[in-house]
Amino acid sequence: MYEQLSNFITQRVAVSDEQLQLILSYFKPLTCKKNELIGSAGEMAKRMYFVNKGCLKVYFIKEQGIEVIRRFAFENYFSTSLVSFINGDPLKEYTQAIEATELLYISRNDFYYLLDKLPVWEKFYRNYLEQAYVNNTLRLQSFITLDATERYKLLLKESPHIVQRLPNRLVANYLNISQEALSRLKSKI
Amino acid sequence: MYEQLSNFITQRVAVSDEQLQLILSYFKPLTCKKNELIGSAGEMAKRMYFVNKGCLKVYFIKEQGIEVIRRFAFENYFSTSLVSFINGDPLKEYTQAIEATELLYISRNDFYYLLDKLPVWEKFYRNYLEQAYVNNTLRLQSFITLDATERYKLLLKESPHIVQRLPNRLVANYLNISQEALSRLKSKI
DNA sequence: TTAAAACATTGATCTACATCAAAAAATCAG
DNA sequence: CTGATTTTTTGATGTAGATCAATGTTTTAA
């Protein structure tokens, strides 16, 4: 149950057994059905999730209720509505289980408590933030420099599991193109 | 000389006089002429800059040498090629002085040394990363949800100094639209 | 097992903004 | 100050990808 999470942490920071046990003690399991919404709109992000099994999508809502997917979180990913988690603002990014999903979560309070208590956790969070920043930056860059076909090819190369595992509809949304456009460009490759 | 930087730091983290002096001791002044390139291509980002006076632009290069501006850094901003600073990869984001500019810089080595030595500096960096992440996320969101006119209006509202202080050419680039399109949409507002 | 729902494809049309070209205005260097 | 460069504006044309509509296909649930 906690093995994947343990591995994830120990691969990133040098942590003693004692520290690791302390950290893990704050994580609680949570099982979600397919399409279940995780966390409620209007509130701030109160938890950070680790995906043991299954898949989440994090998205925000454009005008007229149109969903825009920001990222997916598969097995062995951490995920939260990070802007809200950082600022304590009400959620503008929603999280939904795409498949039946098994999570471990830590509350925002406990997370921040650990940051103050364990320098190694602060380091772990630093690493998380750095990666999140880099990913965001590359994604922004892909929108600015690449057309739809090039973005699709890049996704296929960098994250083939997204294309293989998820329906076209979600892939198109993530690439910020219409389903129709994705269908057409795939037939031309 | 170090007053603005002192204020910037003390506004963000609770730091003792002693700690502050230690931190400041690692920062060295640097003066740049208008249009001067800061740091050299091919190398990794070796410094983090603080702008005392003037203005920097951070940009990357698209195909055929076309510049794309990622952000500006005015007085009292920290700036570096953050992806390279994080990963130690060769620079893909370049920094150039838009005006005659006075900087203070800390080397990457000293920066990381301070991270390990001073928990308060780790906290300061956490805060910097969080803000960088939030800014990036909002910028990405603006490209996905807004058209050119709406992006311009948002910029005018959130960062009027960018529009007032910089030539149209740079503003258009930052908004990721052509100069012509910016000129046209301005005449329609 | 089958009707219903969700998803994918294909075609026709439309639009925001790019690009190219040239004139007009502003800024700069000698 | 003045010619030269840079920046901005205006016009004409082109295009990637959106949207709408219809049809075909797969998945789901009872």
XYZ file of C-alpha atoms (C1' of nucleotides) in Angstrom:
438
model
C 0.000 0.000 0.000
C 2.734 2.447 0.996
C 5.473 0.824 -1.030
C 5.133 2.930 -4.170
C 5.031 6.121 -2.127
C 8.096 5.050 -0.136
C 9.991 4.406 -3.336
C 8.910 7.721 -4.793
C 10.217 9.607 -1.790
C 13.461 7.713 -1.276
C 14.320 8.103 -4.951
C 14.184 11.880 -4.549
C 15.644 12.684 -1.145
C 17.965 11.003 1.328
C 15.642 10.168 4.184
C 16.169 8.048 7.307
C 13.822 5.175 8.122
C 12.471 7.102 11.042
C 11.772 10.197 8.972
C 10.166 8.113 6.257
C 7.854 6.421 8.757
C 6.883 9.807 10.166
C 6.093 11.115 6.698
C 4.103 8.039 5.690
C 2.095 8.204 8.914
C 0.375 11.348 7.613
C -0.845 9.706 4.424
C -4.313 8.142 4.374
C -5.819 5.926 1.675
C -8.756 6.983 -0.486
C -10.555 5.005 -3.185
C -12.385 6.763 -6.019
C -14.841 5.508 -8.572
C -14.483 6.297 -12.224
C -15.548 9.909 -12.921
C -15.662 10.775 -9.230
C -14.825 14.396 -8.413
C -12.161 14.758 -5.751
C -12.431 17.776 -3.484
C -15.216 20.285 -3.815
C -15.433 23.486 -5.824
C -15.291 26.781 -3.955
C -13.062 25.386 -1.240
C -9.320 25.585 -1.296
C -7.172 22.559 -2.105
C -7.015 20.739 1.191
C -5.032 17.686 0.161
C -2.064 16.540 -1.828
C -2.651 13.191 -3.554
C -0.360 10.363 -4.549
C -1.717 7.963 -7.169
C -1.202 4.296 -6.320
C -3.380 3.004 -9.114
C -5.581 4.576 -11.735
C -5.556 8.039 -13.215
C -6.614 11.590 -12.383
C -7.182 14.637 -14.519
C -6.721 18.181 -13.251
C -8.700 20.748 -15.202
C -10.174 24.216 -15.034
C -13.364 25.653 -16.482
C -13.456 28.125 -19.346
C -16.440 30.264 -20.241
C -19.693 28.314 -20.773
C -18.530 25.472 -18.599
C -15.947 24.207 -21.062
C -13.327 22.022 -19.386
C -9.637 22.507 -20.124
C -7.291 19.785 -18.904
C -4.113 21.004 -17.283
C -2.487 17.646 -16.636
C -3.012 13.973 -15.982
C -1.671 12.075 -12.981
C -1.039 8.362 -13.431
C 0.437 5.807 -11.048
C 3.329 7.174 -8.974
C 2.478 10.808 -9.521
C 1.801 13.424 -6.911
C -1.051 15.735 -7.741
C -3.036 18.597 -6.301
C -4.604 21.863 -7.424
C -1.250 23.445 -6.886
C -2.146 27.114 -7.303
C -4.832 26.803 -4.660
C -2.599 24.610 -2.498
C 0.046 27.360 -2.620
C -2.161 30.419 -2.201
C -4.964 28.997 -0.132
C -7.340 30.569 -2.676
C -10.578 28.820 -3.551
C -10.073 26.025 -6.069
C -10.044 26.928 -9.711
C -8.555 23.637 -10.781
C -10.687 20.577 -10.266
C -9.549 16.988 -9.930
C -11.472 14.018 -11.237
C -10.741 10.300 -11.385
C -10.673 9.157 -15.019
C -10.565 5.508 -13.975
C -11.256 3.708 -10.712
C -8.385 5.058 -8.673
C -6.546 4.322 -5.439
C -4.948 7.313 -3.765
C -2.964 8.209 -0.716
C -3.406 11.735 0.516
C -1.872 14.097 3.026
C -3.792 17.107 4.284
C -2.481 20.581 3.494
C -2.111 21.234 7.225
C -0.018 18.146 7.798
C 1.977 18.877 4.670
C 2.910 22.346 5.931
C 3.557 20.996 9.406
C 6.060 18.544 7.925
C 7.707 21.325 5.925
C 8.557 23.150 9.148
C 9.439 20.040 11.073
C 11.534 18.114 8.537
C 14.127 19.880 6.394
C 14.114 16.794 4.194
C 10.447 17.343 3.445
C 11.150 20.952 2.530
C 13.739 19.605 0.134
C 11.284 17.100 -1.246
C 8.763 19.876 -1.843
C 11.438 22.017 -3.469
C 12.094 19.180 -5.873
C 8.374 18.831 -6.563
C 7.991 22.559 -7.231
C 11.003 22.632 -9.504
C 9.667 19.783 -11.598
C 6.215 21.339 -11.712
C 7.760 24.602 -12.891
C 9.834 22.923 -15.573
C 6.849 20.928 -16.855
C 4.697 24.024 -16.974
C 7.352 25.963 -18.818
C 7.821 23.258 -21.442
C 4.076 22.996 -21.910
C 3.745 26.744 -22.373
C 6.602 26.623 -24.843
C 4.928 23.855 -26.825
C 1.799 25.987 -27.234
C 3.827 28.966 -28.389
C 6.188 27.218 -30.772
C 4.327 24.196 -32.144
C 1.247 23.694 -34.282
C -1.359 21.033 -33.467
C 0.371 18.224 -35.395
C 3.748 18.929 -33.852
C 2.235 19.046 -30.362
C 0.610 15.672 -30.970
C 3.861 14.146 -32.191
C 5.685 15.526 -29.179
C 3.082 14.059 -26.844
C 3.358 10.721 -28.594
C 7.109 10.804 -28.092
C 7.269 12.159 -24.541
C 4.126 10.654 -23.029
C 2.930 7.775 -25.221
C 0.939 6.334 -22.304
C -1.358 9.376 -22.411
C -2.239 8.701 -26.041
C -2.526 4.951 -25.552
C -4.487 4.913 -22.345
C -6.925 7.795 -22.720
C -9.762 8.455 -25.169
C -9.144 10.873 -28.049
C -11.501 13.360 -26.539
C -9.235 13.829 -23.520
C -6.047 13.806 -25.559
C -7.456 16.511 -27.854
C -8.528 18.575 -24.878
C -5.085 18.272 -23.315
C -3.487 19.395 -26.592
C -5.979 22.262 -26.704
C -7.392 21.323 -30.086
C -10.818 20.060 -31.096
C -11.562 16.345 -31.311
C -12.186 16.829 -35.023
C -8.790 18.418 -35.558
C -7.076 15.589 -33.694
C -8.913 12.980 -35.740
C -7.896 14.703 -38.967
C -4.260 15.197 -38.103
C -3.901 11.581 -36.952
C -5.159 10.354 -40.319
C -2.461 12.413 -42.038
C 0.536 11.112 -40.086
C 22.992 49.515 -3.129
C 21.781 46.537 -1.101
C 18.764 48.264 0.361
C 16.223 47.142 -2.223
C 17.446 43.571 -2.010
C 17.319 43.639 1.805
C 13.744 44.854 1.672
C 12.805 42.241 -0.870
C 14.124 39.449 1.327
C 12.825 40.693 4.678
C 9.374 41.185 3.193
C 9.250 37.494 2.304
C 10.927 35.612 5.131
C 11.724 36.251 8.789
C 15.474 36.590 8.784
C 17.907 37.705 11.506
C 20.350 40.548 10.860
C 23.196 38.103 10.921
C 21.567 35.796 8.384
C 20.686 38.722 6.151
C 24.265 39.977 6.177
C 25.504 36.506 5.301
C 23.071 36.296 2.399
C 23.911 39.770 1.100
C 27.616 39.009 1.262
C 27.197 36.600 -1.641
C 25.656 39.188 -3.946
C 27.916 41.158 -6.279
C 27.014 44.206 -8.378
C 26.937 44.160 -12.169
C 26.175 46.994 -14.570
C 24.829 46.337 -18.072
C 24.456 48.554 -21.075
C 21.269 48.739 -23.075
C 20.863 45.611 -25.259
C 23.704 43.789 -23.512
C 23.371 40.021 -23.346
C 23.801 38.601 -19.861
C 25.333 35.142 -19.585
C 26.392 33.194 -22.641
C 24.515 30.718 -24.774
C 25.473 27.068 -24.517
C 26.432 27.348 -20.870
C 24.096 26.664 -17.997
C 22.599 29.489 -15.979
C 25.342 30.338 -13.516
C 23.756 33.268 -11.727
C 20.558 34.493 -10.197
C 19.994 38.224 -10.731
C 18.237 40.890 -8.728
C 17.305 44.059 -10.615
C 18.155 47.257 -8.761
C 17.468 49.542 -11.697
C 16.524 49.040 -15.322
C 14.877 46.122 -17.032
C 15.669 42.662 -18.346
C 13.925 40.407 -20.791
C 14.150 36.613 -20.674
C 13.462 34.941 -24.003
C 14.018 31.789 -25.982
C 14.605 31.225 -29.680
C 12.059 29.654 -32.004
C 12.886 28.242 -35.419
C 14.680 30.685 -37.756
C 16.071 32.665 -34.871
C 12.753 34.181 -33.874
C 12.788 35.468 -30.295
C 9.927 34.705 -27.938
C 9.838 36.662 -24.692
C 9.041 34.653 -21.614
C 9.016 37.454 -19.074
C 10.363 40.855 -18.148
C 12.157 41.683 -14.922
C 11.921 45.264 -13.687
C 13.251 46.861 -10.511
C 12.959 44.622 -7.451
C 12.550 41.410 -9.384
C 14.640 38.290 -9.155
C 15.398 36.701 -12.480
C 17.319 33.846 -13.999
C 16.947 31.247 -16.732
C 15.135 29.136 -14.202
C 14.866 25.860 -16.123
C 18.604 25.816 -16.686
C 19.261 27.025 -13.141
C 17.199 24.086 -11.859
C 18.442 21.365 -14.180
C 21.957 22.547 -14.863
C 21.173 22.031 -18.559
C 22.657 24.380 -21.111
C 20.749 27.642 -21.377
C 17.758 27.751 -23.626
C 16.466 30.985 -22.179
C 18.579 34.042 -22.754
C 18.628 37.238 -20.719
C 19.168 40.679 -22.172
C 19.119 44.176 -20.688
C 16.381 46.227 -22.362
C 17.639 49.413 -20.738
C 20.862 50.351 -18.974
C 20.547 48.120 -15.941
C 22.083 47.712 -12.494
C 22.024 44.204 -11.104
C 23.095 42.263 -8.082
C 23.856 38.622 -8.681
C 24.569 35.496 -6.697
C 26.310 32.540 -8.300
C 24.453 29.257 -8.638
C 27.055 27.590 -6.434
C 26.671 30.095 -3.657
C 22.901 29.968 -4.031
C 22.869 26.190 -3.508
C 25.382 26.461 -0.712
C 23.057 28.868 1.084
C 20.106 26.531 0.523
C 21.872 23.815 2.508
C 23.283 26.150 5.113
C 20.300 28.398 5.854
C 16.804 26.939 6.221
C 15.505 30.465 5.818
C 17.064 30.643 2.375
C 15.431 27.335 1.450
C 12.164 28.908 2.529
C 12.890 31.998 0.492
C 13.566 29.849 -2.565
C 10.382 27.885 -1.927
C 8.482 31.141 -2.007
C 10.231 32.158 -5.224
C 9.436 28.824 -6.891
C 5.824 28.965 -5.792
C 5.363 32.422 -7.255
C 7.149 31.439 -10.448
C 4.855 28.428 -10.761
C 1.709 30.471 -10.169
C 2.762 33.133 -12.704
C 3.555 30.496 -15.289
C 0.246 28.786 -14.742
C -1.735 31.993 -15.118
C 0.184 32.895 -18.250
C -0.481 29.477 -19.776
C -4.130 29.865 -18.858
C -4.303 33.264 -20.557
C -3.035 31.759 -23.810
C -5.579 28.956 -23.641
C -8.635 30.935 -22.642
C -8.182 34.445 -24.067
C -7.937 35.916 -27.548
C -5.370 38.584 -28.451
C -7.538 41.549 -27.410
C -8.444 40.008 -24.092
C -4.805 39.174 -23.370
C -3.845 42.771 -24.084
C -6.564 44.113 -21.803
C -5.480 41.744 -19.049
C -1.865 42.862 -19.411
C -2.959 46.493 -19.275
C -4.844 45.765 -16.071
C -2.325 43.510 -14.321
C 0.971 44.968 -15.558
C 0.356 48.459 -16.972
C 4.050 49.300 -16.531
C 4.925 46.735 -19.205
C 2.694 48.471 -21.727
C 3.762 51.969 -20.699
C 7.465 51.395 -20.444
C 8.246 49.080 -23.334
C 7.928 49.459 -27.122
C 4.966 47.838 -28.866
C 7.235 45.391 -30.552
C 8.195 43.844 -27.214
C 4.670 43.979 -25.834
C 3.346 42.194 -28.925
C 6.056 39.572 -28.661
C 5.253 38.990 -24.996
C 1.554 38.599 -25.858
C 2.564 36.216 -28.634
C 0.884 38.201 -31.394
C 2.306 40.137 -34.320
C 3.087 43.847 -34.034
C 0.481 44.485 -36.700
C -2.198 42.642 -34.770
C -1.381 44.602 -31.615
C -1.529 47.890 -33.485
C -4.903 46.986 -34.950
C -6.488 45.795 -31.752
C -5.303 48.882 -29.856
C -7.026 51.130 -32.370
C -10.282 49.286 -31.763
C -10.386 49.601 -27.966
C -28.010 -9.076 -26.058
C -29.503 -5.010 -27.386
C -30.936 -0.198 -26.978
C -28.842 3.884 -25.568
C -25.168 6.679 -24.754
C -20.604 8.137 -25.637
C -17.030 8.648 -28.879
C -14.793 9.194 -33.553
C -14.792 10.520 -38.297
C -15.747 13.331 -42.360
C -17.344 17.404 -44.900
C -18.511 22.387 -45.307
C -17.928 26.852 -43.721
C -16.021 30.618 -41.041
C -12.691 33.523 -38.410
C -8.797 35.270 -35.776
C -4.637 36.266 -36.644
C -0.330 35.493 -39.542
C 2.410 37.208 -43.236
C 3.791 40.306 -46.846
C 4.181 44.954 -48.554
C 4.409 49.730 -48.223
C 3.595 54.237 -46.141
C 3.842 57.148 -42.015
C 5.721 58.389 -37.655
C 9.064 58.421 -34.123
C 13.734 58.046 -32.474
C 18.595 58.256 -32.808
C 23.400 59.413 -34.106
C 26.595 62.479 -36.234
C 19.234 70.014 -36.674
C 18.871 66.338 -40.231
C 19.286 62.197 -42.636
C 19.075 57.324 -41.286
C 17.290 53.823 -38.830
C 13.729 51.846 -36.163
C 9.020 51.501 -34.965
C 4.142 51.863 -35.944
C 0.239 51.894 -38.820
C -2.694 50.443 -42.670
C -4.104 47.405 -46.462
C -4.451 42.938 -48.956
C -4.217 38.115 -48.806
C -3.610 33.419 -46.824
C -4.308 29.613 -43.471
C -4.678 26.646 -39.260
C -7.885 25.136 -36.851
C -12.680 26.302 -34.814
C -17.479 25.284 -35.207
C -21.601 23.132 -37.014
C -23.824 19.178 -38.881
C -24.278 14.540 -40.154
C -22.860 9.791 -40.032
C -20.375 5.855 -38.425
C -18.386 3.243 -34.508
C -17.574 1.674 -29.949
C -18.788 1.210 -25.122
C -21.967 0.813 -21.478
C -25.573 -0.732 -18.773
C -29.954 -3.140 -17.931
